[in-house]
Amino acid sequence: MSEEKVSSLPKSIDLSHHLSNLAKSRNVSPLKDLQKYIQRPGLIQMAGGLPDPTLFPIETLHIDALVSNSFAKKNAKSSSFFGWIWSMFGGAPAPKTETYTVNKFAATPEEIDMAHALQYSSAGGTTQLQAFFREFTQKVYTPAYADWITLAHCGNTDGTTRCFATFCNPGDSVVVEEWTYPSALSTARPMGIKMVPVKVDGQGMAAVDLERVLSTWDENVQGRRPRVMYTVPIGQNPTGATMGTERKLAIYDICVRYGTLFLFINFSLSTFSSSEKSDMLIIEDDPYYFLQEGTYVPKSLRAKMQSQNEDDPMVFLNSLTPSYLKFDYQGRVIRLDSFSKIIAPGSRMGWFTCNPLFAERLERHGETNTQAPCGFSQSIIVQLITKQWGMKKFIRWLQGLQGEYTSRRDFMVDTLYELFDVAPATGEAAAFGAGLPVMTAYLKEPTNTITSISEKYKAVASKTPLFSFIPPTAGMFVWIKFHVGQNVILKPGETLTMHIFTDLAEEGLLIAPGTMFNVDESIILEREVAFRISFSSGTHTGYKVLITNDSKSKCPRVSRF
């Protein structure tokens, strides 16, 4: 977007009423307040306890990095999950790499160097890192207001922690998908924050149910109306759902509409009173944004699809479901981006995009907490993305990641289709997904007489289901429910989910219990015996796992071959 178009956008509105008491009380760190002077040329610096960079033991970093087109794009003919398996066993040629260097001292001010990256610095990140955040956010997300700010954080968990502390007081409520990222729950609950579940469907959080929760909220019973929403809209964790444009617009509209002052009539006193502003902020936790895999297509139909070899990065970016930022004309979205899924989790680095007031308060939090992201991470990633690759090649790298994870998703679901008879779920099994596209798996039997898909579905309808699952449209996980009989003998205090989890783990299969993701602790998820299964890593590709049901308890059993 041109500077002229950006300047014509509205500025963010005043949302200062969302700041927590803690956030309002934060002042600039006295030591960090010195930073704005330290970069002045010719300054004699005798105020801060900055170590002399000539005494840093690291003189130079030499990094061998994969080339940006190391992985095939989504739907490209060369993209093959079996090629990935072959590479795991040393059957593929050595990956092509390029070497780049980060020196202790830069030749020009524009270059990143170790002297600055490893020094105490702004909690917002180095100038080079901030410049990348700004350019990338504008190109990819195109916020709908003019004065947005980007700011470094140490990964999305750090970002979420800062958001909860900045916008919530103890006793406040946060709206969230009914199943969600466990670390967000573990962060909020000790802070005295109540998580309010909203039902999910095939696109994640359901706008209709969000409206229901807010319109029926009774402050006399439930406390102050929720003013913050936490959401994982792409690759919703754990269901793998992708929230589309229309759904985001509907939810954003709800968040704005609940900013109207609500009038209450007390007939006995014949008076009017108004509540405080109760509009909602949106914390958009979006680490899987570039792992948008699309609707699962069975292997037989996938073979007929045309390959895509488009080199224009904008075509790829425009194919992705937009961020909430694209519709945020008021500055009420706090977006969290992370390098964890697109570079490496150990980089511990990502960034906020939000309005200036929120950025300033979030930075104050960082100054006395995590401070700036690791200098080694900043050096390696900034040099790789901005100098070695450049923006176009970095976007090509993201295309390759999308292609890889799509292939792995397809292989995972293909295997379920091959090992079991699979049909659309009905009845109780379909209810498991609350509107998500659920499939049910049955023991596979010879079907020599079946000539059509509809006949196959009729044939399996009378069989006992083993499990149901939701083919994901983004992210790294399949959400699955085992259908269990009533004859399972549990130990004292043991839940059915943990009974199954333990049995599977002891047989060599480790999956995540669904109870980890359950927002409403008053409801035990045993009615669904759900699990999250990851297809992201290659550690499980040396064998296949066969899931069957015990004849008496109908409890899952695992064997490997």
PDB file of C-alpha atoms in Angstrom, residues 21-28 165-166 360-366 368-369:
ATOM      1  CA  ASN A  21      -4.720  -1.123  36.701  1.00  0.00           C
ATOM      2  CA  LEU A  22      -1.260  -2.671  36.417  1.00  0.00           C
ATOM      3  CA  ALA A  23      -0.751  -1.284  32.906  1.00  0.00           C
ATOM      4  CA  LYS A  24      -1.852   2.197  33.970  1.00  0.00           C
ATOM      5  CA  SER A  25       0.662   2.187  36.812  1.00  0.00           C
ATOM      6  CA  ARG A  26       3.690   1.317  34.676  1.00  0.00           C
ATOM      7  CA  ASN A  27       6.298   4.016  34.100  1.00  0.00           C
ATOM      8  CA  VAL A  28       9.212   4.049  31.704  1.00  0.00           C
ATOM      9  CA  ALA A 165      -1.523  -8.341  32.186  1.00  0.00           C
ATOM     10  CA  THR A 166      -2.048  -5.152  30.167  1.00  0.00           C
ATOM     11  CA  GLU A 360       3.734   1.759  24.461  1.00  0.00           C
ATOM     12  CA  ARG A 361       2.154  -0.070  27.419  1.00  0.00           C
ATOM     13  CA  LEU A 362       3.260  -3.484  26.112  1.00  0.00           C
ATOM     14  CA  GLU A 363       6.791  -2.168  25.686  1.00  0.00           C
ATOM     15  CA  ARG A 364       6.793  -0.879  29.289  1.00  0.00           C
ATOM     16  CA  HIS A 365       5.906  -4.410  30.394  1.00  0.00           C
ATOM     17  CA  GLY A 366       8.749  -5.869  28.314  1.00  0.00           C
ATOM     18  CA  THR A 368      11.044  -4.917  33.197  1.00  0.00           C
ATOM     19  CA  ASN A 369      10.284  -8.495  32.191  1.00  0.00           C
TER      20      ASN A 369
END
